[in-house]
PDB file of C-alpha atoms in Angstrom:
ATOM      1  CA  UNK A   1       0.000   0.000   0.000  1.00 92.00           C
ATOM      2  CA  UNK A   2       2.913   1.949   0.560  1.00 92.00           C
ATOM      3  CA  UNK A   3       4.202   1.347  -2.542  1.00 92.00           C
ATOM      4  CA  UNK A   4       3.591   2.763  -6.006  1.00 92.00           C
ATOM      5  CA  UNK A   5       0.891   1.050  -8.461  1.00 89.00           C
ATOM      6  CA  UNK A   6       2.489  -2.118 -10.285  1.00 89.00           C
ATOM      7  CA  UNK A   7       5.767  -1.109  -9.244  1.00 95.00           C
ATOM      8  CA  UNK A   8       8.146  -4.188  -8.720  1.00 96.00           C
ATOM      9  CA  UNK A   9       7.955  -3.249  -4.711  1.00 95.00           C
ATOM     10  CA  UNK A  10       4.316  -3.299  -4.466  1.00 95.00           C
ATOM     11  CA  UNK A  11       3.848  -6.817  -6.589  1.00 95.00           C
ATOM     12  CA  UNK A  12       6.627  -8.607  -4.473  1.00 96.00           C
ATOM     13  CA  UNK A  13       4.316  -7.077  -1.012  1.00 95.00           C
ATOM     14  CA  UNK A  14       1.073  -8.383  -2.433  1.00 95.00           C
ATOM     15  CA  UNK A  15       2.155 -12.090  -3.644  1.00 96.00           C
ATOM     16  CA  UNK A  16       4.763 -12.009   0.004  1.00 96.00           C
ATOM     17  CA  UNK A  17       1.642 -11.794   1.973  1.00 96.00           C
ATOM     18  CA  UNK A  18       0.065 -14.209  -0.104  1.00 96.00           C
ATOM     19  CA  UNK A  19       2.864 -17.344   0.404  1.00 97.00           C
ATOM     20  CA  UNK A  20       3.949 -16.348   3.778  1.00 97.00           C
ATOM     21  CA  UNK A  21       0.122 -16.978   4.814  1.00 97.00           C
ATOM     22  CA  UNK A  22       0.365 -20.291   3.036  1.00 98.00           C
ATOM     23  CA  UNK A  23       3.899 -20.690   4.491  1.00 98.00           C
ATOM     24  CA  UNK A  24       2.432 -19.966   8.042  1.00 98.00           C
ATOM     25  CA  UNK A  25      -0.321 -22.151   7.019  1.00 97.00           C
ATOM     26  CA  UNK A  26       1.505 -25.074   6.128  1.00 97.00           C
ATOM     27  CA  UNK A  27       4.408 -24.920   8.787  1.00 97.00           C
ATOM     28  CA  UNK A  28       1.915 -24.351  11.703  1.00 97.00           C
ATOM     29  CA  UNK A  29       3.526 -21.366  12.403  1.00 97.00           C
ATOM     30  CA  UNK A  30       0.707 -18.989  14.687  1.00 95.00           C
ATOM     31  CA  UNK A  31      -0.022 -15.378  12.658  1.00 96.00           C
ATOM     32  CA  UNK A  32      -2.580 -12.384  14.178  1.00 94.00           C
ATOM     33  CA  UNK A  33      -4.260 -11.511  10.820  1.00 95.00           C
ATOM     34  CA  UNK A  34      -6.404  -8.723  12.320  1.00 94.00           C
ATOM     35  CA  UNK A  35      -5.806  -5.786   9.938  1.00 96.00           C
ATOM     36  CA  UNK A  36      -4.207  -2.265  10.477  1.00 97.00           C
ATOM     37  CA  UNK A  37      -6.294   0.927  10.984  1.00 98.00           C
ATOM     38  CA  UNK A  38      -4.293   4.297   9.997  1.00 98.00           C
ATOM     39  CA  UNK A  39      -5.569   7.561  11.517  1.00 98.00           C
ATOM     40  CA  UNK A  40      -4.927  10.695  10.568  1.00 97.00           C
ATOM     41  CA  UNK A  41      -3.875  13.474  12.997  1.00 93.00           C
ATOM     42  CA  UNK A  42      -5.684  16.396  11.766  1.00 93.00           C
ATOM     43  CA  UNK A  43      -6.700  17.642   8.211  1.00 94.00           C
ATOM     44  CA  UNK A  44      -3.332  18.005   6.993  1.00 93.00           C
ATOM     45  CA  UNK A  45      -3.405  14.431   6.612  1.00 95.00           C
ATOM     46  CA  UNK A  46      -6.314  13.902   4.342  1.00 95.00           C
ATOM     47  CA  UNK A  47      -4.369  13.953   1.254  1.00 95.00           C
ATOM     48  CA  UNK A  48      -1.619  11.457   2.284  1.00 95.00           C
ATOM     49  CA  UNK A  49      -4.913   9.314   3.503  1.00 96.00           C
ATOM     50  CA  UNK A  50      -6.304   9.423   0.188  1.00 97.00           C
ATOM     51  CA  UNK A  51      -2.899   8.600  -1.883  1.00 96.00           C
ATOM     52  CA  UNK A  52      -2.588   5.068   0.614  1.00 96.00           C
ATOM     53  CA  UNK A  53      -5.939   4.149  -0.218  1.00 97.00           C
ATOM     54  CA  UNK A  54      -5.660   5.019  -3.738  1.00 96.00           C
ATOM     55  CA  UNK A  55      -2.629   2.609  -3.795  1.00 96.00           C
ATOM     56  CA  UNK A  56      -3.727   0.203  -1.951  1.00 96.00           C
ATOM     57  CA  UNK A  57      -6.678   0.188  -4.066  1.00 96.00           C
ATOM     58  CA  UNK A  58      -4.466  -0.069  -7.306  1.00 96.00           C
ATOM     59  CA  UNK A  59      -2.042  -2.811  -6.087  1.00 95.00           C
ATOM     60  CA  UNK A  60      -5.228  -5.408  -5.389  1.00 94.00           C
ATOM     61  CA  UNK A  61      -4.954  -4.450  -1.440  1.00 95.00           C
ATOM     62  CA  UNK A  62      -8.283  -5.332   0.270  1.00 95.00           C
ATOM     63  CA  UNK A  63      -9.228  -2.071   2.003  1.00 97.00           C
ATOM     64  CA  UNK A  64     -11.847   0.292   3.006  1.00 97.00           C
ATOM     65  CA  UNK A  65     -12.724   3.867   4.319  1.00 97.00           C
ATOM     66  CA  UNK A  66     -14.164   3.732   7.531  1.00 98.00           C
ATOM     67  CA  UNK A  67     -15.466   6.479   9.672  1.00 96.00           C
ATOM     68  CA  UNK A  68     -14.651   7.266  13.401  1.00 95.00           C
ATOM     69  CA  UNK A  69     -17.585   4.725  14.657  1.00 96.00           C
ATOM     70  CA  UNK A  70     -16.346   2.029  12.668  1.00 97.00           C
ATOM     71  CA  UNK A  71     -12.727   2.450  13.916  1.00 98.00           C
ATOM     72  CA  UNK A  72     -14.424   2.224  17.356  1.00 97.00           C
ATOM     73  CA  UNK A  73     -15.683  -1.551  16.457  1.00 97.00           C
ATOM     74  CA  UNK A  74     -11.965  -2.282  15.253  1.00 98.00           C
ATOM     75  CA  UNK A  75      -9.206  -0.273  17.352  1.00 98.00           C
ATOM     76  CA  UNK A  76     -10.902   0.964  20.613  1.00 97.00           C
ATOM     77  CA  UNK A  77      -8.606   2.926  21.946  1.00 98.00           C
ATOM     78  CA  UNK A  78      -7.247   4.403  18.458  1.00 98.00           C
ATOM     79  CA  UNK A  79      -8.090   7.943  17.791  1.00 97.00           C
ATOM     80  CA  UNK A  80      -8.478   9.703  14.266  1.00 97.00           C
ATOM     81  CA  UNK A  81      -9.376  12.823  13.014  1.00 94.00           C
ATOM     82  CA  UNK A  82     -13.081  12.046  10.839  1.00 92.00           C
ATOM     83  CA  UNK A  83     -11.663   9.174   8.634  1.00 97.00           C
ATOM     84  CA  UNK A  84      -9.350   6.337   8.814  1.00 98.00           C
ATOM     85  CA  UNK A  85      -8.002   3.144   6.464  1.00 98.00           C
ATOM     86  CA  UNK A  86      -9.063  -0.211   7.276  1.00 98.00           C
ATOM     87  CA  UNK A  87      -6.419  -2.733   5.720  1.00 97.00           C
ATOM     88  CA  UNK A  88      -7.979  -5.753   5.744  1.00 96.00           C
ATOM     89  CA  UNK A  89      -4.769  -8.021   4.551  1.00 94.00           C
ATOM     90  CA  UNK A  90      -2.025  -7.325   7.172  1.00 96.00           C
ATOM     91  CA  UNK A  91      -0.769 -10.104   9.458  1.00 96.00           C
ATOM     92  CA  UNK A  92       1.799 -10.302  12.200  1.00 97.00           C
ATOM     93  CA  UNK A  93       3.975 -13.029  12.296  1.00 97.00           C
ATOM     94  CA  UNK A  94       7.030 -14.085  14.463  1.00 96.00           C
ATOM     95  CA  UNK A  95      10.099 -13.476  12.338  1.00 96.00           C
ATOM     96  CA  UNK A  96      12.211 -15.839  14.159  1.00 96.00           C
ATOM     97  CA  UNK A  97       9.729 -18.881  14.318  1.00 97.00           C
ATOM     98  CA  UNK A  98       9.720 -18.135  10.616  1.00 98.00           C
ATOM     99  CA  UNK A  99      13.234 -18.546  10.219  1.00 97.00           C
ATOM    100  CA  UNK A 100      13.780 -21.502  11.885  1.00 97.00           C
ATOM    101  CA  UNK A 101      11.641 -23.170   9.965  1.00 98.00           C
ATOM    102  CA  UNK A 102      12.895 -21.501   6.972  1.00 98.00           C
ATOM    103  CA  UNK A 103      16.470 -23.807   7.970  1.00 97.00           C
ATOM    104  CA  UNK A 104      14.850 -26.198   9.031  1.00 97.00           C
ATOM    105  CA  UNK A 105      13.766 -26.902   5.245  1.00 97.00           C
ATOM    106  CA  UNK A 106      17.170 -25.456   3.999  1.00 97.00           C
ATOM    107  CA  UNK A 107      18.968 -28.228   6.547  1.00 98.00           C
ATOM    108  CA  UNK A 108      16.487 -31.172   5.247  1.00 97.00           C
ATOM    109  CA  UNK A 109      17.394 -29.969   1.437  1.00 97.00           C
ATOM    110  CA  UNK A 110      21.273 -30.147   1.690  1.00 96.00           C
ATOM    111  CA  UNK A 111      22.165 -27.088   2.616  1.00 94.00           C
ATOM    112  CA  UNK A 112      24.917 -26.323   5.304  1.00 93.00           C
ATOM    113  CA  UNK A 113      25.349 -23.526   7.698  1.00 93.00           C
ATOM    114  CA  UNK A 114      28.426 -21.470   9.437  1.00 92.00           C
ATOM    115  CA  UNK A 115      27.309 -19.499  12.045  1.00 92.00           C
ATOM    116  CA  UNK A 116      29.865 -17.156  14.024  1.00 92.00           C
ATOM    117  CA  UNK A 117      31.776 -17.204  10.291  1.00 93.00           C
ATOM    118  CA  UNK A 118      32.828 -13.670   9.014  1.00 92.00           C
ATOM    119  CA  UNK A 119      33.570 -12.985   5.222  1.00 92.00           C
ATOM    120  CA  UNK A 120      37.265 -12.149   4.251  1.00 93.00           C
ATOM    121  CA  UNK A 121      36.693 -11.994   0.939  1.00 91.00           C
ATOM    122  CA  UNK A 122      36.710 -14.417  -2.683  1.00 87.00           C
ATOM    123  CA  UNK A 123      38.021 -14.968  -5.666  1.00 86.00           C
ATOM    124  CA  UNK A 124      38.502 -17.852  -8.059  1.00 88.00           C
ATOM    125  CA  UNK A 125      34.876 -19.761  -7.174  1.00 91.00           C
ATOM    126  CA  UNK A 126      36.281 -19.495  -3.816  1.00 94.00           C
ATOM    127  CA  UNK A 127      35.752 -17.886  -0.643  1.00 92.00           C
ATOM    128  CA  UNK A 128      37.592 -17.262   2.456  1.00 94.00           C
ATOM    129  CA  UNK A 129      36.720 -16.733   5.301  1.00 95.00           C
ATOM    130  CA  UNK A 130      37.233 -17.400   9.364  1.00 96.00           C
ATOM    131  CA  UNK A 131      36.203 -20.665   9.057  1.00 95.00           C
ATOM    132  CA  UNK A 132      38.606 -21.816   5.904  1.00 94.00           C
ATOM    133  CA  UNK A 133      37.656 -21.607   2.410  1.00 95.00           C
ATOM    134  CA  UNK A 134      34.190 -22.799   0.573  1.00 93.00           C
ATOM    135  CA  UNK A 135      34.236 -23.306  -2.616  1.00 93.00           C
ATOM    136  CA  UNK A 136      30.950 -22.254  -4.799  1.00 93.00           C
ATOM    137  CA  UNK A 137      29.055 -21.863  -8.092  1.00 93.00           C
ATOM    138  CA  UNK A 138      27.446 -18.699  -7.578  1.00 91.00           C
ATOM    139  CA  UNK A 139      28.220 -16.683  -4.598  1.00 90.00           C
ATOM    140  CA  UNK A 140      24.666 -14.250  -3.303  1.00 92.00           C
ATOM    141  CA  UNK A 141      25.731 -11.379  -1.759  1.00 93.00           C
ATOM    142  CA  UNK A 142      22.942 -11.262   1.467  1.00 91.00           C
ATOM    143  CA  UNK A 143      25.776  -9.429   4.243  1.00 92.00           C
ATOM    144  CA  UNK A 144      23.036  -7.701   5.313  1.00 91.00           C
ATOM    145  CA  UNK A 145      24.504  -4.514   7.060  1.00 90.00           C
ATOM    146  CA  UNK A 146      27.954  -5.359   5.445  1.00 92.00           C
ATOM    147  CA  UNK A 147      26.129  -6.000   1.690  1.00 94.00           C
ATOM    148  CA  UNK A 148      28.219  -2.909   0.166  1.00 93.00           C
ATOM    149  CA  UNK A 149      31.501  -3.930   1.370  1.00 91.00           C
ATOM    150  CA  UNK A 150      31.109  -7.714  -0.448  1.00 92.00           C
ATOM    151  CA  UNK A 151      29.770  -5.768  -3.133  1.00 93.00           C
ATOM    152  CA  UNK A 152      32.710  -3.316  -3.411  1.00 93.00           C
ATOM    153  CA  UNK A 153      35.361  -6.437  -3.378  1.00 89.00           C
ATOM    154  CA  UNK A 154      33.746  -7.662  -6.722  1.00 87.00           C
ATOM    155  CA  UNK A 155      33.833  -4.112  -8.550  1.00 91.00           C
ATOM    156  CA  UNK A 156      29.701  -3.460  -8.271  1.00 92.00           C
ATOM    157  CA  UNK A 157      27.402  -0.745  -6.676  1.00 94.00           C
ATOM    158  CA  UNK A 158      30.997   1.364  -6.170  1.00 94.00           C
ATOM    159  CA  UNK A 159      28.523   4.664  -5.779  1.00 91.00           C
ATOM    160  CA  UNK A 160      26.518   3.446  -2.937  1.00 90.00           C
ATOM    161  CA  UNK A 161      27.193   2.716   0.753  1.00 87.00           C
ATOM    162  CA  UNK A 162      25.582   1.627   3.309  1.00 88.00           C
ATOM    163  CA  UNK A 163      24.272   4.163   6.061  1.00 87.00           C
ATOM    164  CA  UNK A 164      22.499   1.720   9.156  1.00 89.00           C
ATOM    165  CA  UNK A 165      19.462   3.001  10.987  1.00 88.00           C
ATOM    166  CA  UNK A 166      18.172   1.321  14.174  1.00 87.00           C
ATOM    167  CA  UNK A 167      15.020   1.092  15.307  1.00 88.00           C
ATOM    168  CA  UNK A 168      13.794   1.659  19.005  1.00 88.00           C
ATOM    169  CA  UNK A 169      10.708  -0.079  20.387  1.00 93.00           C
ATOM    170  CA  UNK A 170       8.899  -0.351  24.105  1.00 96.00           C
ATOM    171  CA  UNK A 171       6.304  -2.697  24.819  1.00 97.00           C
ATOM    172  CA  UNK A 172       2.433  -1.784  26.340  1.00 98.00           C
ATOM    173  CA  UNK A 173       2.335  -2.371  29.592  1.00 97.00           C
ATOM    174  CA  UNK A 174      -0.296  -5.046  30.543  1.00 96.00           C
ATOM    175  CA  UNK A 175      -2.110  -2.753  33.149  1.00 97.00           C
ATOM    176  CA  UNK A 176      -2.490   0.303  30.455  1.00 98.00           C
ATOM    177  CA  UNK A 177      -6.095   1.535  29.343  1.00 97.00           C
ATOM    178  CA  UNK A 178      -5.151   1.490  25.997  1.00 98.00           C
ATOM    179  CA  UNK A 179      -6.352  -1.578  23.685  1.00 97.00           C
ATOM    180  CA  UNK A 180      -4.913  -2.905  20.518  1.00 97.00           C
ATOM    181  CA  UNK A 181      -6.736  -5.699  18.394  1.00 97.00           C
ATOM    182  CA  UNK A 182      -4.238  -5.574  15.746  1.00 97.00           C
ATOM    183  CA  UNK A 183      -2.067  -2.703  14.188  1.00 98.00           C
ATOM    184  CA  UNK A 184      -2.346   0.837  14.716  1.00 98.00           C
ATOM    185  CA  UNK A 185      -0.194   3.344  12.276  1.00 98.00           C
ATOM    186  CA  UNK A 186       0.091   7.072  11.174  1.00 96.00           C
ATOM    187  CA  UNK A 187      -0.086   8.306   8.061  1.00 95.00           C
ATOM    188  CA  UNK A 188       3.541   8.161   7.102  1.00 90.00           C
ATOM    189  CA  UNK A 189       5.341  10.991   4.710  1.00 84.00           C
ATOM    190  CA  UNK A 190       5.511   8.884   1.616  1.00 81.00           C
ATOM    191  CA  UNK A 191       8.767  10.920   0.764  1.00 79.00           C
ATOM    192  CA  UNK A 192      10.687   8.872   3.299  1.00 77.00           C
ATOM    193  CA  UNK A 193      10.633   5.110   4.012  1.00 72.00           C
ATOM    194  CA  UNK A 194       9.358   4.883   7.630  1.00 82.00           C
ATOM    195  CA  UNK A 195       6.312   4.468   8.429  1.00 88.00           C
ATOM    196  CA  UNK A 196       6.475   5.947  12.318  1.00 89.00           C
ATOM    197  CA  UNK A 197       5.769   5.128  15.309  1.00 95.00           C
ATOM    198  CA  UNK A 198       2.433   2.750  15.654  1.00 96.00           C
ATOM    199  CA  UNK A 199       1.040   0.070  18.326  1.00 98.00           C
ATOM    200  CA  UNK A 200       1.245  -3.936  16.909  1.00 97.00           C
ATOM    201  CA  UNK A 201      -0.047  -6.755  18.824  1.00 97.00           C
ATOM    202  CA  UNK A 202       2.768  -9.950  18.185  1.00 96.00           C
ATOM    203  CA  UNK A 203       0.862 -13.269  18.183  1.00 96.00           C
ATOM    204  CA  UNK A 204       1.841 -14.105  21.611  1.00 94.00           C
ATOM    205  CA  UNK A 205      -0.182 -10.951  22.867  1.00 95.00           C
ATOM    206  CA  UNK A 206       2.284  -8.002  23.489  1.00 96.00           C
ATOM    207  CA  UNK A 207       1.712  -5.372  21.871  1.00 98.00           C
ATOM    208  CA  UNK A 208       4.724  -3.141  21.076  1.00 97.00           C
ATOM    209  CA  UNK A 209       5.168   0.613  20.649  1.00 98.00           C
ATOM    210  CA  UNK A 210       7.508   2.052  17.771  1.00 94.00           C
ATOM    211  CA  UNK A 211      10.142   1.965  16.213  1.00 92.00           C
ATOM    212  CA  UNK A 212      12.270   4.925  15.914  1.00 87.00           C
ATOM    213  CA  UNK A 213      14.757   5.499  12.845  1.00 85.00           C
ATOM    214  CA  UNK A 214      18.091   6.427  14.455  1.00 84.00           C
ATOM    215  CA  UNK A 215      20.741   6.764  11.792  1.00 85.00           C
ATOM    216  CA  UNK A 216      24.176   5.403  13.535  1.00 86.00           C
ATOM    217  CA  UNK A 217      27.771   5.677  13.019  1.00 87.00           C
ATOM    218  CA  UNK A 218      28.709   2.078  13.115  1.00 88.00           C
ATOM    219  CA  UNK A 219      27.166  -1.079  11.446  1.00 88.00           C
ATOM    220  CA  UNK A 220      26.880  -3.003  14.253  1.00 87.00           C
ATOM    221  CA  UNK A 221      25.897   0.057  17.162  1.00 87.00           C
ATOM    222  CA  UNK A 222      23.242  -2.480  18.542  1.00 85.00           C
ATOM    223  CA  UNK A 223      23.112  -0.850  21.660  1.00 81.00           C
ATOM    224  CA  UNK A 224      25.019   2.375  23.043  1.00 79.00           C
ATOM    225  CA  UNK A 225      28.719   3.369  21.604  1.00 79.00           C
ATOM    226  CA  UNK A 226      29.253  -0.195  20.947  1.00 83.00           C
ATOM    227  CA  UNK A 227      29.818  -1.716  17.545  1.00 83.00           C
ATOM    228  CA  UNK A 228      31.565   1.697  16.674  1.00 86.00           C
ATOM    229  CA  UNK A 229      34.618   1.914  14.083  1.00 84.00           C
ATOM    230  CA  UNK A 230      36.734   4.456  13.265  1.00 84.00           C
ATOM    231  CA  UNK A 231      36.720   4.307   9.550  1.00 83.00           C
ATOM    232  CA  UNK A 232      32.723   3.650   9.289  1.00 84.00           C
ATOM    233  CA  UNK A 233      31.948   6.230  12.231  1.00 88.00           C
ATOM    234  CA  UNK A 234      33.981   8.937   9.896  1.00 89.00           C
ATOM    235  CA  UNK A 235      32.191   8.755   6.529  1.00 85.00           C
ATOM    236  CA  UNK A 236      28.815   8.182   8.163  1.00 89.00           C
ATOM    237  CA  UNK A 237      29.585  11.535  10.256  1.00 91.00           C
ATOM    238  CA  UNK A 238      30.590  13.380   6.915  1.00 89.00           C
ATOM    239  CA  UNK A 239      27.789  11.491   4.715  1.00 86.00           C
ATOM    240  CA  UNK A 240      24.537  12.584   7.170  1.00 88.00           C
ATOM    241  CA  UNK A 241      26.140  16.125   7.333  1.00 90.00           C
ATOM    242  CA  UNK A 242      25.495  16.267   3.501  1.00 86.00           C
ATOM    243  CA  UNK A 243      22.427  14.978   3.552  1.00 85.00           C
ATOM    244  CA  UNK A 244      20.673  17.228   6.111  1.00 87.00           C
ATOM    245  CA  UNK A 245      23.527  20.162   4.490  1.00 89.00           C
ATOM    246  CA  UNK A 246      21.845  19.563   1.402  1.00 85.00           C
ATOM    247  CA  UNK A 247      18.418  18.215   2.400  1.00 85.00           C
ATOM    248  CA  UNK A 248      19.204  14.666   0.460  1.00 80.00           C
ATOM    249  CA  UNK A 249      15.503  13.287  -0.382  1.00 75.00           C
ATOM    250  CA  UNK A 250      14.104  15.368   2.109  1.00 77.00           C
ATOM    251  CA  UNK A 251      16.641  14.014   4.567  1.00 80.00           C
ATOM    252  CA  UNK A 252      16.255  17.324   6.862  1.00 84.00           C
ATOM    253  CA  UNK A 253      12.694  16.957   7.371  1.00 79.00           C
ATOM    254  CA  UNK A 254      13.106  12.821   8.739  1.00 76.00           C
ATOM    255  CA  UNK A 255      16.188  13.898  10.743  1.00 78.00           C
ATOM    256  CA  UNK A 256      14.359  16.420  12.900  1.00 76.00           C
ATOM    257  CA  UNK A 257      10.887  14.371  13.087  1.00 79.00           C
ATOM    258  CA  UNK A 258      12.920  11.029  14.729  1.00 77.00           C
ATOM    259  CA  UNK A 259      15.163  13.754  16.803  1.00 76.00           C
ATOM    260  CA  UNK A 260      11.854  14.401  18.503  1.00 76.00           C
ATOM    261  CA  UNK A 261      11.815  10.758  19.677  1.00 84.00           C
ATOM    262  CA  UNK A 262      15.288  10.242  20.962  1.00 80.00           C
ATOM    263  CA  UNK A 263      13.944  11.051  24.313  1.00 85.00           C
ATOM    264  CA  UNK A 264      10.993   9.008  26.672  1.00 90.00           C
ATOM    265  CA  UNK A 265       8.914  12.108  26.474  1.00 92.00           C
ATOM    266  CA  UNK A 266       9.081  12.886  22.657  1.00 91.00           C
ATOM    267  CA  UNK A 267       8.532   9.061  21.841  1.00 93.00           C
ATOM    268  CA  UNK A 268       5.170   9.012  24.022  1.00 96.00           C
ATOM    269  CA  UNK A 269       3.842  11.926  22.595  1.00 94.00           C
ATOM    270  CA  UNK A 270       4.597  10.612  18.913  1.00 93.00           C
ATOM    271  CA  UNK A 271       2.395   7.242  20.119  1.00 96.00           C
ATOM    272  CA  UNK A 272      -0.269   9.455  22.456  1.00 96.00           C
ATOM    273  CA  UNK A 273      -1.252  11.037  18.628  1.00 95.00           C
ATOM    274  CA  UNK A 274      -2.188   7.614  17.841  1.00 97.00           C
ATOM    275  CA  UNK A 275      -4.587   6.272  21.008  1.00 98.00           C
ATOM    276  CA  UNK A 276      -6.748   7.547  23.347  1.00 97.00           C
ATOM    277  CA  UNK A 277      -5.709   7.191  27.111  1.00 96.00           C
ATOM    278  CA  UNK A 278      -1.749   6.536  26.755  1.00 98.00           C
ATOM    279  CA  UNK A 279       0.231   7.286  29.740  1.00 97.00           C
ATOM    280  CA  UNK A 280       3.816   7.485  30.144  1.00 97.00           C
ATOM    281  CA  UNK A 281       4.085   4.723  32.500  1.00 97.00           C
ATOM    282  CA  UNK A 282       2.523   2.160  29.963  1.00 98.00           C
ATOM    283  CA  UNK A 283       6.038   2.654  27.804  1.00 97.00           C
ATOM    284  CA  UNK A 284       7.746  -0.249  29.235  1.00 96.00           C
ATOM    285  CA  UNK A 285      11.448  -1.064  27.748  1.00 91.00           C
ATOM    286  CA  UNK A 286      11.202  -3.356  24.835  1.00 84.00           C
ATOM    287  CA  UNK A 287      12.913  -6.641  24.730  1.00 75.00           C
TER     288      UNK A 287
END
């Protein structure tokens, strides 16, 4: 829904949701397929309302414009401003019950693992790394945060680099007031690709609160100053100075916005927009 109509992003969404149901389905793996509501704030909002439903509507997305009463019946506690999107296709899933069974398969097919194994690079139909050298056919570059530096070793995507953002989540507390049935979202700016802060109940029942979009200054800055490197923390420093210098794809306008929720108090009052009756104590730490 996010997506353009027919793009290659919005076809690979519809048919994802489509197989990882059946996937679900056929593993036994437990989904919440409740739907997502997305309020608006005020009327400012309207038009960014309209272009989600209008793609949505495009892409084959089952959804519908519902009115304050009707987001009532659905979301509860969710507040909106007149109007609101009812997505009728979104599911929750586990990620990592999907994965193991995802190796699970792989294991049963042939296929071997290294875990704790770092790339040192390749050549030849070979590559080496800190577990010896494997030999392949065809090597797929999925490093993840570290995709630009395998990249780089073979001569391809020499423009681009990788610039990491981490997302921050807390979890509802149990005792709060508020209520969520399934997801609960803004009306993201379409110029940027976050969709904010919103409420989503996992299938075991907690319902978390966020994320945040924090760009860092080292690939692997899980937590804290840790994961920092010299050489990565340099360009990174240099690269986001450009891009809110220059206002890079409206870079300026995303840096301030997830500035806001660096701190407890800016993060609640990006969720209290969302939900009626949100206190601060019902933020608890995520996990």
């Amino acid at each position: 829904m996010y997506y353009a109509a027919g793009s290659l992003k919005a076809r690979l969404c519809v048919e994802g949701n489509r197989r990882m149901r059946d996937y679900c389905d056929a593993r036994a793996i437990p989904y919440t397929a409740r739907g997502k509501v997305i309020v608006i704030r005020d009327e400012s909002e309207r038009a960014g309302l309209d272009e989600l439903y209008k793609r949505s509507t495009a892409n084959g997305i089952r959804i519908e414009r519902i009115d304050a009463k009707a987001l009532a019946a659905i979301e509860p506690s969710a507040r909106t401003h007149d109007t609101a999107l009812h997505v009728l296709d979104t599911a929750v899933v586990d990620p990592r019950a999907v994965m193991a069974a995802m190796v699970d398969d792989a294991v049963r097919e042939g296929v071997t693992f290294r875990y704790d194994c770092r790339w040192l690079g390749h050549g030849g139909g070979v590559a080496r790394t800190t577990q010896g050298e494997v030999g392949y056919g065809h090597l797929v570059n999925c490093a993840g945060l570290h995709a630009d530096t395998v990249a780089h070793a073979e001569g391809v995507g020499l423009a681009y680099r990788l610039l990491p953002f981490r997302g921050g989540f807390f979890e509802l507390s149990p005792a709060s007031a508020v209520r969520c049935n399934g997801n609960i979202y803004p009306v993201p700016d379409l110029r940027n690709p976050f969709l904010g802060v919103h409420f989503t109940r996992r299938p075991d029942g907690v319902v978390t609160v966020g994320p945040t979009a924090l760009p860092l200054l080292g690939r692997e800055q899980y937590e804290g100053l840790r994961g920092i490197r010299a050489g990565d923390a340099a360009w990174m420093s240099r690269f986001l100075a450009h891009l809110f210098a220059h206002n890079t794809d409206h870079f300026r306008a995303l840096a301030l916005t997830e500035a806001a929720k660096v701190t407890r108090q800016g993060f609640f009052r990006a969720a209290r927009a969302l939900v009626e009756g949100l206190k601060p104590e019902d933020l608890l730490p995520g996990r």
